[in-house]
Amino acid sequence: MSSDKSAAAAATAVAVAVATLPSVDLCKGVNGLDKVVLREARGSSAEVYLYGGHVTSWKNDHGEELLFVSSKAIFKPPKAIRGGIPICFPQFSNVGTLEQHGFARNKIWTIDTDPPPLPTNPTSKAYVNLILKPSDEDLKIWPHRFEFRLRVALGPGGDLMLTSRIRNTDEKPFSFTFAYHTYFSVSDISEVRVEGLETLDYLDNLQNRERCTEQGDAITFEGEFDKIYLGTPTKIAIIDHEKKRTFVIRKDGLPDAVVWNPWDKKAKAMADFGDEEYKYMLCVESAAIEKSITLKPGEEWKGRQELSAVPSSYCSGQLDPEKVLQSC
Ligand code: TA6
C-alpha cells in the first residue's frame, strides 16, 4: 500500500477512534487480567481492573498519569495491587477480624449489565458498572449476603468519579467500614501540602490509634505518616507545588479521611513497593471508619468520591481549598 494510502488509512482510523470517543473498552491487562479502559474526547482516560474493582490509571488530557502504581505492584490474586484505588470493604485496615482492608480488593468483580438507575452527571458517557456478590467461600469468612455496585466514570473535563452502592440482601443487619484507598502521584512528598484537615481530631495509627487534634496549618510531610481524620469537610485539596497541580477530592457519605505515607523504613519492608517510591506517592483516602455503617435487610448505602486535578497557579497564598475549587 502506497505511503499516501497508508497515511490516509491511519487518519481515517484516528478519525473513527475520535468519533467514537468517549469510549469504554474491555481488554486484557497485566498477567491477562481483564480491565476496562475509559477514554474521554479531550484525551483523559482511566483503567479499571475487574480484579478488585481496582482503578489503576487516571490520566489527564495531556496523557499525564495522576495516580501512583508501584513499579513492584503484583497483579496476581490474592495479592492486592499496590497503588491506584484499592477498595477497602467490608473492613478498613485491621479494624475487625477479617484480613487487612477486607476482601473486596482481592476478588474478581463482574461487569454489571443491568444496574438500577443512578442519578449521574448526564455528560459523562465514559463509565463502567461493576458488581461484587459474596461467593459461598466468602460467606464462610463474612456470613452476610450483599450486592456491591461500583460505577467508575470519567467526566468530560477529566474528573474521575467512583460511586459505591452496597445493598444488604440478607435477612439480618450487618455493619462494615469502608475506604477508597487512593494513591496520588506527587512530584516530591516533601513539597506537598494537604488542605482541609486543619484543627480536626484524628486517630494516629502510629500511636495505637491515640485520639489527637491536628494543628492549624496545612499538613506537610517529613516522616512516616498514618492518620485517620474524623468528620472532615467534604472537600480536601492536595497541593503539589513542583507540578503546580492541585488534586481536589470531593466526597459524599464518607465522613472520614486517611492520610498515609510509609516513608523509607516501611517502604523497604514492603516487597511490592520500591525503596524510594514513598517520595512520589501520597494516599488520601475517603473513608467511613470511626462509625461503622449498619444496613438492615434491604437497605442500601452510597459512598461517592470525585477527583479533579487542576493547575494550581493559585497555590501559593491561596490556601483555601474553597478558593482553589472556585478557581477550577
Ligand atoms: O490506609 C493506611 C493503611 O492502613 C496503613 O496503615 C498501611 O498499612 C496501608 O494502609 C497499606 O496497607 P496494605 O494492606 O495495602 O499494605
Coordinates of N, CA and C and ligand atoms in Angstrom, one line a residue, residues 82 92-93 100-101 105 181 183 205 226 258 260 270 285, ligand 1:
R82 N -0.7 -2.8 44.4 CA -0.1 -1.8 45.2 C -0.2 -0.4 44.4
F92 N -11.9 -1.7 57.1 CA -10.7 -0.8 56.9 C -9.6 -1.3 57.8
S93 N -8.5 -1.5 57.2 CA -7.3 -1.9 58.0 C -7.5 -3.1 58.8
Q100 N -6.5 -7.7 56.5 CA -6.3 -6.3 56.4 C -7.0 -5.7 55.2
H101 N -7.8 -4.7 55.5 CA -8.6 -3.9 54.5 C -9.7 -4.7 53.8
R105 N -10.9 -6.0 47.7 CA -9.8 -5.6 46.8 C -9.1 -6.9 46.2
H181 N -8.9 3.7 48.9 CA -7.6 3.9 49.4 C -6.7 4.5 48.3
Y183 N -4.1 6.3 45.9 CA -2.7 6.6 45.9 C -2.5 7.7 44.8
N205 N -2.5 6.2 63.7 CA -2.2 4.8 63.6 C -0.8 4.4 64.0
D226 N 0.5 8.3 59.2 CA -0.6 7.4 59.1 C -1.7 7.8 60.1
V258 N -8.3 9.2 55.5 CA -7.0 8.7 56.0 C -5.9 9.3 55.1
W260 N -1.8 8.8 54.4 CA -0.7 7.8 54.6 C 0.4 8.0 53.7
M270 N 8.1 -3.3 52.5 CA 7.0 -3.8 51.6 C 7.6 -4.4 50.3
E285 N -7.4 9.1 51.6 CA -8.5 8.1 51.4 C -9.8 8.5 51.9
Ligands
TA6_1 O1 -4.6 3.3 54.9 C1 -3.4 3.3 55.6 C2 -3.0 1.9 55.9 O2 -4.0 1.3 56.7 C3 -1.6 1.9 56.5 O3 -1.7 1.6 57.9 C4 -0.9 0.8 55.7 O4 -1.0 -0.4 56.3 C5 -1.6 0.9 54.4 O5 -2.9 1.1 54.7 C6 -1.3 -0.1 53.4 O6 -2.0 -1.3 53.7 P1 -1.8 -2.6 52.8 O7 -2.6 -3.7 53.4 O8 -2.3 -2.2 51.4 O9 -0.3 -2.9 52.8

